[in-house]
XYZ file of C-alpha atoms in Angstrom:
674
model
C -0.150 -0.080 -0.106
C 1.192 3.406 -0.851
C 2.242 5.556 2.093
C -0.185 7.842 3.994
C 0.639 11.455 4.405
C -0.776 13.874 6.514
C -0.225 17.717 6.235
C -2.108 20.192 8.598
C -1.884 24.024 7.880
C -2.977 25.983 11.022
C -3.822 29.722 11.457
C -4.945 31.782 14.275
C -8.639 31.251 15.035
C -11.136 33.456 15.620
C -13.133 32.038 18.626
C -16.396 33.168 20.351
C -16.849 31.697 23.818
C -20.283 30.102 24.409
C -21.982 27.018 25.849
C -23.334 24.490 23.935
C -26.639 23.391 25.082
C -28.263 19.819 24.617
C -30.332 19.506 21.533
C -33.520 17.636 21.497
C -33.799 15.609 18.530
C -36.503 17.281 16.816
C -36.542 20.940 17.858
C -34.142 22.510 15.437
C -30.941 24.366 15.795
C -30.251 26.333 19.070
C -28.324 29.457 19.868
C -28.079 30.538 16.198
C -25.670 27.776 15.370
C -25.797 24.926 13.211
C -23.999 22.016 14.929
C -24.912 18.754 13.114
C -25.454 17.933 9.453
C -28.978 17.920 9.760
C -29.205 21.172 12.136
C -30.102 18.758 14.819
C -29.579 15.040 15.507
C -33.249 14.526 14.251
C -32.292 15.690 11.045
C -34.942 18.355 10.858
C -32.820 20.721 9.009
C -34.677 23.446 10.837
C -33.767 26.924 12.278
C -35.799 29.388 14.097
C -34.133 32.272 12.836
C -36.264 35.144 11.206
C -34.319 37.864 10.232
C -34.566 36.996 6.483
C -38.131 36.467 5.664
C -40.595 36.972 2.897
C -40.324 40.862 2.844
C -36.614 40.751 2.275
C -35.311 37.574 0.830
C -34.984 39.297 -2.624
C -32.524 41.768 -0.976
C -29.818 39.115 0.246
C -26.338 40.043 -1.233
C -23.259 37.709 -1.113
C -21.369 38.384 2.280
C -18.332 36.035 1.363
C -17.379 33.158 -1.149
C -15.028 30.560 -0.176
C -13.309 28.527 -3.214
C -12.306 24.779 -2.988
C -10.324 24.642 -5.999
C -6.806 24.301 -3.969
C -7.939 21.583 -1.623
C -6.915 18.895 -3.792
C -4.560 17.915 -6.744
C -7.511 19.177 -8.974
C -10.796 20.814 -8.931
C -14.022 19.156 -7.589
C -17.260 19.698 -9.692
C -19.482 17.887 -7.504
C -19.265 19.755 -4.057
C -21.785 18.334 -1.612
C -21.167 19.591 1.881
C -23.366 21.161 4.204
C -21.033 23.164 6.616
C -21.436 23.411 10.361
C -21.220 26.750 12.459
C -20.089 26.581 15.964
C -19.008 29.611 18.014
C -18.140 31.588 14.982
C -16.292 29.077 13.039
C -17.435 27.336 9.913
C -16.338 23.744 9.363
C -16.454 21.938 6.147
C -15.106 19.000 3.689
C -14.075 20.350 0.365
C -11.843 19.390 -2.601
C -11.071 16.002 -4.476
C -8.859 15.109 -1.449
C -11.766 15.801 1.221
C -9.689 18.196 3.112
C -11.352 19.515 6.146
C -11.183 23.658 6.707
C -12.186 25.911 9.336
C -13.669 29.265 7.927
C -14.188 32.635 9.699
C -18.118 32.542 9.580
C -18.208 36.242 9.338
C -15.568 36.820 6.662
C -15.055 33.469 4.855
C -11.473 33.822 5.852
C -9.345 30.305 6.159
C -8.343 29.659 9.679
C -7.086 26.320 9.624
C -6.837 23.190 6.462
C -6.123 19.471 7.275
C -5.707 17.385 4.250
C -4.612 13.435 3.919
C -3.177 11.865 0.845
C -3.946 8.128 1.058
C -2.249 7.299 -2.241
C -3.529 4.029 -3.977
C -6.180 3.276 -1.033
C -7.790 6.548 -1.754
C -7.592 6.107 -5.358
C -9.361 2.827 -5.221
C -11.924 4.097 -2.793
C -15.954 3.738 -3.854
C -16.910 6.991 -2.761
C -14.262 9.772 -3.487
C -14.460 13.834 -3.406
C -15.277 15.862 -0.491
C -18.408 14.158 0.587
C -21.050 15.623 2.828
C -19.122 17.300 5.859
C -17.888 16.915 9.176
C -19.419 15.998 12.866
C -18.597 18.033 15.634
C -18.297 16.841 19.521
C -17.790 18.866 22.698
C -17.980 18.199 26.220
C -17.926 21.969 27.417
C -14.097 21.917 27.528
C -12.762 19.726 24.526
C -13.891 20.335 21.042
C -13.210 17.847 18.212
C -14.190 17.508 14.378
C -14.630 14.363 13.221
C -14.772 13.191 9.537
C -14.330 9.912 7.494
C -11.644 9.913 4.644
C -12.512 8.694 1.262
C -10.241 5.614 2.009
C -12.281 4.910 5.127
C -10.648 6.248 7.917
C -12.236 7.916 10.800
C -10.239 11.031 11.981
C -10.387 13.230 14.842
C -9.277 16.782 14.817
C -8.887 19.353 17.330
C -11.441 21.958 16.365
C -9.268 24.895 17.535
C -6.072 23.997 15.277
C -7.066 21.113 12.929
C -4.157 19.084 14.339
C -5.402 15.265 15.195
C -6.006 14.338 18.370
C -3.122 12.005 19.293
C -5.127 9.993 22.018
C -8.010 9.210 19.401
C -7.451 5.579 17.771
C -3.413 5.691 16.539
C -2.272 9.327 16.324
C -5.764 10.526 15.692
C -7.078 7.823 13.374
C -9.132 4.785 13.465
C -8.914 2.331 10.273
C -12.372 1.455 9.373
C -11.321 -1.551 7.252
C -9.955 -2.921 10.187
C -12.022 -4.756 13.441
C -15.345 -5.001 11.187
C -16.192 -8.502 11.798
C -14.806 -9.370 8.211
C -11.726 -9.649 6.131
C -11.109 -6.165 3.946
C -8.340 -5.240 1.680
C -6.928 -2.209 3.364
C -6.300 -1.046 -0.393
C -8.750 -2.388 -2.657
C -11.601 -3.541 -0.326
C -14.751 -1.949 -1.651
C -16.176 0.003 1.259
C -16.309 3.903 2.167
C -18.681 6.709 3.096
C -19.579 9.866 1.687
C -21.977 10.947 4.449
C -20.819 12.327 7.825
C -20.369 10.292 10.894
C -22.973 11.105 13.704
C -21.999 11.952 17.217
C -24.438 11.489 20.151
C -23.148 11.959 23.455
C -20.102 10.197 23.518
C -20.480 7.730 20.735
C -19.365 8.295 17.223
C -21.595 6.104 14.563
C -20.498 5.629 11.112
C -22.007 3.635 8.179
C -20.582 2.117 4.942
C -21.135 2.944 1.199
C -20.258 0.988 -1.920
C -19.871 1.091 -5.718
C -23.434 1.275 -7.313
C -24.437 -2.045 -8.197
C -26.112 -2.490 -11.762
C -23.164 -4.445 -12.763
C -21.523 -5.628 -9.746
C -18.315 -7.463 -10.051
C -19.378 -10.273 -8.036
C -22.371 -11.548 -6.079
C -19.732 -11.629 -3.042
C -18.886 -8.126 -1.631
C -18.021 -6.279 1.505
C -20.797 -5.829 3.916
C -21.831 -2.580 5.069
C -21.772 -3.135 8.729
C -22.715 -0.291 11.271
C -20.369 0.799 14.075
C -20.391 2.728 17.376
C -16.918 4.268 18.620
C -15.778 5.923 21.762
C -15.609 9.785 20.775
C -12.625 10.323 23.326
C -10.615 7.035 22.390
C -11.813 5.704 19.221
C -12.239 2.439 20.631
C -15.167 0.145 19.058
C -18.231 -0.084 21.485
C -20.503 -2.123 19.281
C -21.127 -3.362 15.693
C -24.559 -4.146 14.085
C -24.664 -6.659 11.373
C -26.992 -5.371 8.808
C -26.765 -8.595 7.190
C -27.373 -11.073 10.285
C -25.088 -13.588 11.355
C -26.250 -17.366 12.153
C -28.547 -17.191 15.534
C -29.151 -13.181 14.977
C -32.578 -12.046 14.293
C -33.415 -11.869 10.512
C -30.896 -14.472 9.307
C -33.584 -16.909 8.295
C -34.709 -14.334 5.427
C -31.769 -15.372 3.845
C -32.350 -18.401 1.676
C -29.841 -20.990 0.577
C -27.367 -19.178 3.208
C -26.767 -16.135 0.885
C -26.266 -14.314 3.812
C -22.559 -15.728 3.886
C -21.428 -14.273 0.550
C -23.705 -11.386 -0.070
C -22.598 -7.596 0.754
C -23.550 -4.299 0.641
C -26.510 -3.695 2.487
C -24.774 -0.605 4.067
C -25.963 2.815 5.737
C -24.692 5.631 3.217
C -27.494 8.170 3.872
C -27.348 10.128 7.003
C -28.315 8.472 10.437
C -30.473 10.312 12.965
C -30.394 9.710 16.824
C -32.852 10.326 19.708
C -30.804 10.929 22.549
C -33.683 10.916 25.149
C -34.910 7.542 23.750
C -31.344 6.681 23.539
C -32.008 5.144 20.056
C -30.184 5.607 16.588
C -32.356 5.187 13.356
C -30.494 3.250 10.325
C -31.659 3.981 6.995
C -30.165 0.710 5.094
C -29.437 0.288 1.413
C -30.278 -3.249 -0.294
C -28.060 -6.162 -0.638
C -25.406 -6.647 -3.720
C -27.096 -6.656 -6.987
C -29.293 -3.561 -7.436
C -31.530 -5.106 -10.022
C -30.921 -8.713 -9.947
C -31.272 -10.828 -6.730
C -31.367 -14.512 -8.007
C -28.034 -15.019 -5.932
C -29.702 -13.808 -2.483
C -33.327 -15.256 -2.494
C -35.674 -14.320 0.449
C -36.726 -10.941 1.951
C -33.239 -10.353 2.963
C -33.229 -8.437 6.210
C -32.062 -5.670 6.987
C -32.029 -4.652 3.507
C -34.056 -1.800 2.647
C -35.086 -1.267 6.092
C -35.603 1.592 8.586
C -33.643 -0.271 11.893
C -33.500 1.281 15.273
C -30.751 0.331 17.504
C -29.479 1.234 21.083
C -27.108 3.939 21.119
C -24.965 2.574 23.784
C -24.745 -1.147 22.814
C -25.955 -1.396 19.096
C -28.667 -3.826 19.633
C -31.815 -4.039 17.504
C -34.785 -2.623 19.314
C -37.186 -2.466 16.000
C -36.843 -2.585 12.413
C -39.424 -2.426 9.279
C -38.475 -3.393 5.982
C -39.782 -0.591 3.352
C -38.849 -2.655 0.375
C -38.905 -6.850 0.344
C -36.105 -8.254 -1.727
C -35.381 -5.008 -3.450
C -34.793 -5.131 -7.487
C -35.013 -1.298 -7.907
C -32.059 0.443 -6.370
C -34.680 1.882 -3.908
C -32.004 2.242 -0.998
C -33.414 4.306 1.635
C -31.110 7.178 1.021
C -31.517 9.882 3.496
C -31.671 10.759 6.878
C -34.808 9.762 8.923
C -36.534 12.704 10.517
C -37.637 12.806 13.899
C -40.656 14.860 14.526
C -43.254 15.024 17.453
C -46.913 15.084 15.940
C -50.347 15.074 17.164
C -52.639 12.729 15.562
C -56.247 12.493 16.627
C -55.453 14.208 19.889
C -52.752 11.902 20.549
C -49.109 12.985 20.850
C -46.868 10.866 18.962
C -42.892 10.688 19.055
C -42.582 9.943 15.178
C -39.763 9.364 12.727
C -40.622 10.125 9.189
C -38.567 8.574 6.346
C -38.438 9.960 3.104
C -37.872 7.541 0.213
C -36.766 7.057 -3.534
C -40.224 5.477 -4.346
C -41.841 8.944 -3.188
C -43.731 7.306 -0.074
C -43.105 8.817 3.224
C -43.154 6.090 5.825
C -44.064 7.290 9.305
C -43.527 5.310 12.555
C -43.864 5.688 16.160
C -40.025 6.100 16.878
C -40.286 4.383 20.400
C -41.587 1.120 19.257
C -41.602 0.923 15.256
C -45.629 0.880 14.882
C -46.864 2.604 11.880
C -48.772 5.934 12.588
C -51.163 5.130 9.851
C -51.599 1.526 8.369
C -48.784 0.065 6.044
C -50.374 -2.690 3.969
C -48.998 -5.376 1.977
C -50.368 -5.197 -1.522
C -49.874 -7.634 -4.109
C -47.218 -6.420 -6.777
C -46.316 -7.653 -10.456
C -44.391 -10.579 -10.681
C -41.240 -10.913 -13.130
C -39.778 -13.524 -15.591
C -36.188 -13.479 -14.808
C -34.647 -16.969 -14.764
C -33.707 -17.766 -11.264
C -35.035 -14.717 -9.867
C -36.693 -14.539 -6.361
C -39.898 -12.171 -6.184
C -41.812 -10.979 -3.248
C -45.407 -11.488 -3.614
C -46.306 -8.184 -2.272
C -44.857 -4.958 -0.838
C -45.675 -2.423 2.039
C -47.851 0.282 0.698
C -48.635 3.296 2.999
C -52.277 4.401 3.547
C -50.876 7.818 4.584
C -49.625 10.033 3.474
C -50.082 9.620 -0.306
C -47.132 9.459 -2.554
C -45.573 12.869 -3.054
C -44.228 12.110 -6.570
C -45.184 10.198 -9.813
C -45.219 6.380 -9.210
C -45.243 4.114 -12.120
C -45.556 4.518 -16.000
C -48.704 4.499 -17.983
C -50.371 6.464 -20.705
C -51.597 9.161 -18.205
C -48.011 9.603 -17.258
C -46.305 10.108 -20.593
C -45.611 13.690 -21.901
C -48.672 15.503 -23.146
C -47.528 19.060 -24.061
C -49.113 18.146 -27.674
C -51.169 15.353 -28.972
C -48.326 14.419 -31.259
C -45.461 14.179 -28.495
C -48.043 12.138 -26.567
C -48.382 9.903 -29.575
C -44.684 9.430 -30.069
C -44.320 8.586 -26.420
C -46.501 5.856 -26.578
C -45.069 4.508 -29.353
C -41.539 4.949 -27.882
C -42.844 2.995 -24.653
C -44.542 0.204 -26.707
C -40.960 -1.801 -26.972
C -40.996 -1.824 -23.210
C -42.609 -3.231 -20.513
C -44.514 -0.560 -18.248
C -46.695 -0.664 -15.250
C -47.036 0.336 -11.531
C -44.581 0.948 -8.836
C -42.853 -2.473 -8.368
C -42.848 -3.769 -11.950
C -39.975 -5.599 -12.131
C -36.945 -5.544 -14.165
C -36.819 -7.299 -17.793
C -34.550 -9.459 -19.565
C -33.901 -7.320 -22.418
C -34.462 -8.763 -25.794
C -34.325 -7.027 -29.372
C -37.728 -7.994 -30.084
C -39.105 -6.812 -26.801
C -39.277 -5.868 -24.143
C -36.122 -4.171 -24.306
C -36.308 -3.236 -20.393
C -39.055 -2.163 -18.097
C -39.365 1.458 -17.591
C -39.826 2.252 -14.038
C -40.866 5.657 -12.037
C -39.280 6.859 -9.875
C -36.113 6.001 -11.343
C -32.575 5.006 -9.570
C -32.306 8.902 -9.006
C -36.075 9.926 -8.749
C -38.171 10.478 -5.611
C -36.482 11.662 -2.687
C -32.601 11.026 -2.741
C -29.617 11.834 -0.411
C -30.392 15.369 0.581
C -33.432 14.267 2.438
C -36.116 16.635 3.702
C -36.912 19.258 6.667
C -39.184 19.604 9.251
C -41.073 22.373 10.919
C -41.539 21.456 14.787
C -44.048 24.547 15.137
C -46.293 23.644 12.057
C -45.883 20.084 12.069
C -45.281 20.279 8.196
C -42.261 18.293 6.433
C -40.994 19.433 3.427
C -39.188 17.370 0.701
C -37.906 18.022 -2.799
C -38.421 15.075 -5.209
C -37.431 14.300 -8.801
C -39.720 12.957 -11.346
C -37.476 10.432 -13.434
C -37.551 7.136 -14.990
C -35.050 4.542 -15.419
C -35.072 1.864 -18.030
C -34.357 -1.628 -16.017
C -33.045 -4.232 -18.418
C -30.964 -7.450 -17.602
C -28.783 -9.462 -19.911
C -27.064 -12.584 -19.142
C -23.401 -11.842 -18.097
C -21.135 -11.912 -20.965
C -18.392 -13.241 -18.997
C -16.187 -13.677 -15.729
C -14.404 -10.461 -16.316
C -17.634 -8.616 -16.099
C -19.116 -10.368 -13.259
C -20.064 -13.776 -11.730
C -23.779 -13.276 -11.623
C -25.969 -14.760 -14.167
C -27.660 -11.202 -14.983
C -26.504 -7.936 -14.849
C -28.102 -4.513 -15.750
C -27.977 -3.917 -19.665
C -29.785 -3.935 -22.825
C -29.795 -6.216 -25.748
C -26.769 -5.853 -28.011
C -24.912 -3.689 -25.815
C -21.971 -4.726 -23.512
C -22.739 -4.194 -19.928
C -20.064 -1.737 -18.073
C -19.100 -3.056 -14.603
C -18.074 -0.738 -11.556
C -19.903 2.399 -12.842
C -19.200 5.428 -10.420
C -21.535 6.195 -7.405
C -24.498 7.950 -8.306
C -24.683 6.983 -11.864
C -28.269 6.364 -13.121
C -28.876 2.959 -14.844
C -27.692 3.250 -18.839
C -30.601 4.277 -20.662
C -31.994 1.662 -23.084
C -31.792 3.127 -26.651
C -34.936 4.287 -28.925
C -34.829 0.965 -31.160
C -35.633 3.206 -34.210
C -33.691 6.387 -33.517
C -30.990 5.630 -31.278
C -31.932 8.555 -28.835
C -32.256 7.840 -25.069
C -35.459 6.189 -24.090
C -35.682 8.873 -21.338
C -36.480 11.604 -23.786
C -38.828 12.437 -26.860
C -37.348 15.160 -29.322
C -34.889 15.855 -26.241
C -37.719 16.276 -23.579
C -38.374 13.987 -20.617
C -40.635 10.924 -21.456
C -42.962 11.997 -18.363
C -45.058 15.061 -18.026
C -43.973 17.666 -15.733
C -43.284 18.484 -12.844
C -39.891 17.240 -13.348
C -38.635 18.551 -9.628
C -41.207 19.541 -6.888
C -41.321 20.716 -3.215
C -44.175 18.842 -1.294
C -45.198 19.857 2.295
C -46.847 17.167 4.262
C -48.974 17.694 7.197
C -47.866 15.122 9.564
C -50.479 15.402 12.128
C -53.055 14.704 9.302
C -51.036 12.534 6.671
C -51.852 14.899 3.925
C -50.232 16.901 1.477
C -50.532 20.690 2.596
C -49.045 22.079 -0.733
C -46.906 21.237 -3.489
C -44.976 23.475 -6.212
C -42.839 22.688 -8.936
C -39.134 23.786 -8.050
C -36.611 25.128 -10.460
C -36.995 27.035 -13.578
C -38.178 25.452 -16.671
C -34.766 24.062 -18.391
C -33.648 25.392 -21.154
C -33.650 22.349 -23.322
C -37.586 22.582 -22.882
C -38.193 26.172 -22.888
C -36.400 26.716 -26.250
C -37.408 23.129 -27.492
C -38.857 23.484 -31.344
C -41.580 20.956 -30.595
C -42.831 23.368 -28.170
C -42.598 26.465 -30.106
C -45.695 28.720 -29.550
C -46.896 26.992 -26.616
C -47.111 28.960 -23.261
C -45.263 26.358 -20.978
C -45.536 27.086 -16.776
C -42.642 26.520 -14.734
C -41.879 22.967 -14.928
C -39.313 22.529 -12.381
C -36.049 20.621 -13.068
C -34.460 17.456 -12.190
C -31.798 17.564 -9.535
C -30.688 16.354 -5.929
C -31.751 18.936 -3.797
C -32.127 19.451 -0.101
C -34.442 21.961 1.628
C -33.740 24.469 4.724
C -36.665 25.405 7.088
C -36.747 28.758 8.850
C -39.555 30.495 10.925
C -41.128 31.749 7.959
C -39.565 29.995 4.929
C -38.305 26.962 2.961
C -35.320 27.687 1.115
C -33.892 25.425 -1.508
C -31.432 26.290 -4.698
C -32.278 25.203 -8.244
C -29.904 22.082 -9.285
C -29.146 23.076 -12.829
C -27.944 25.897 -14.689
C -30.754 27.853 -16.854
C -30.508 31.289 -18.718
C -31.075 33.925 -16.175
C -33.100 36.986 -16.923
C -29.720 38.926 -17.160
C -28.684 36.644 -19.839
C -26.111 34.977 -17.893
C -26.032 31.230 -17.236
C -26.434 30.191 -13.707
C -29.122 29.132 -10.915
C -31.740 30.723 -8.564
C -31.611 30.233 -4.788
C -35.373 30.513 -4.037
C -37.457 30.790 -0.997
C -40.993 29.945 -0.398
C -43.914 30.719 2.110
C -43.597 27.751 4.315
C -47.234 27.750 5.241
C -48.596 28.296 1.509
C -45.819 27.409 -0.752
C -46.084 30.755 -2.693
C -42.890 32.236 -3.949
C -40.931 34.370 -1.532
C -38.129 35.793 -3.320
C -35.032 34.373 -5.548
C -31.437 35.584 -5.718
C -28.647 34.475 -8.387
C -26.153 31.868 -7.921
C -23.079 31.336 -10.156
C -23.806 27.731 -10.361
C -26.397 25.029 -9.071
C -26.910 23.899 -5.547
C -25.186 21.076 -5.057
C -25.235 20.659 -1.233
C -28.111 21.475 1.196
C -28.192 24.893 2.492
C -27.710 25.711 6.135
C -28.187 28.937 8.403
C -26.914 30.471 11.182
C -26.750 34.185 13.209
C -23.702 35.680 14.068
C -22.829 39.170 15.370
C -26.662 40.338 14.828
C -26.892 39.090 11.124
C -28.307 36.044 9.451
C -26.496 34.103 7.278
C -27.558 31.592 4.394
C -24.608 29.097 3.236
C -24.745 26.830 0.272
C -22.337 24.702 -1.725
C -22.453 25.288 -5.307
C -20.868 23.509 -8.236
C -21.250 21.883 -11.535
C -19.849 21.207 -14.928
C -16.989 23.530 -15.419
C -17.531 25.365 -12.374
C -15.690 23.901 -9.238
C -17.120 23.832 -5.585
C -17.551 26.976 -3.785
C -19.559 27.654 -0.539
C -21.444 30.863 -0.752
C -22.765 33.071 2.012
C -25.890 35.478 1.753
C -26.977 37.950 4.142
C -29.050 41.140 4.311
C -27.178 44.619 3.325
C -25.660 46.277 6.059
C -27.436 49.121 7.555
């Protein structure tokens, strides 16, 4: 393995004295700060600040900008961090080497920087670039910043200096590829993490992530176990086996002893914690093989399950499997949201889980009982040789779906009768149907694939949602999208040892595609154009992106609006000449921020702005009604979820932006000074 390097540059830090008060899991941020990735341990992404409101959002100006170009050997164009702000200092990851920086929250000045060069280990990592940020811990005297490197090492830094804490692990480092109840190659082992670790009381909780699994190299893979470590020493306190071992609960759901070799089933989304209950909430992904599960027959706990475990011991307290034997890449992608709600006069400590399938599953977070009934419904069965199909899937009775589900004639593009007719002709070569219609073996004579909606990047994704503890409204951005799920016999052992992998008849599958890649779309058999478009337009009718407000007391949708300006390829499309097209929203991966009066979210794609420049807008909505409450320009799309804080009497909103041709940058907005 290549030598590991560590370099730390320290500058004098601005420090504002204060005391961090304990946070309840579902009450939002305190003291004008932002001390957790999700605002609080309950991932509400809520701040009660109200200096910026519906009357003045349009007046926001740029307070400072922090560019990440020089934080790695090359610029990063996928900058997804949500920074923390504690005592006047902003903490974030950034750059292609996942450097950690401390920034003066008033001016944007760099205070210190820590960077690790992990050599071949970093180059082989399945989750690279800067990831989603850092975690913060204090006992009132000592303060630490913790993060996971691309090479899967947990590092604790002195929050004032950026120097590794020598008493944590080995010189500040815990090697996460060790002490994991399995053998993992330290250089090439396929496991990492892009989400932040979570610190609750004195426990650091770390999940696991892998490459996307449409064309896995093998039915065997690293298992995505979850572990808790002592925040002071780095000692492992517990491990939770997301694929149960023999004599552990759930092992019997893995038929033909497939538990022994199947991997993945990690927790790559953010983890939430209720410190008062002493419970940790794990959103678990599916096992190895996103679209083919013949090598892992059975329901496969704890794949695609929400699991509550004990904070101090890691023991399972309850679970609920949201997808049985997943075949659609419906990983639970984001943080469970902890919310105290009132249903029919009864106060419930709830946990609400947004999902890729565009359902919000709501449970009593103490015992896992659904707040509203979740019913097992029969679902379409497939015909892929060797596959195992679940006859039913769990469908919530409330709240209703917050985005399109399934593909039918009614969901196809309908700007004009001619476009709708072309869309129907296009899908005639494919299998379509309701949610949970399984993948198809791809055949030249048809079906070429199963077209599913939401697709792999549709519905809610890793940015998750936000929750207002005052009104009990939950807000979530979702993407209306499709995937073409075709399977082909594996061409040979150099691709995979599985019987089938994702692909299209006549095309050679590609193994090991990068993290976040959607399934390769099957081509239009006549034009060769990707099936996702008709004359360059999305196959489904808009909105393409939307923000939905869900009343968690009633289990009903309160309002829903398209989010994002109509993309240029739609607005200027010749097939739509002469038509008046309302705002369609845009397809992106967007997180929301909720404040005392606003829901704030940036656009995730560039458009031509009224000024003629290319860019995107940071938008605000009245959180009660969804009405536009203002917008200010950004030089590039939002790529990390926004946060807010108060410092020296001024409220700031900070968002990470990046995109093709635009390296990652943090931009801080505030109202003009008097």
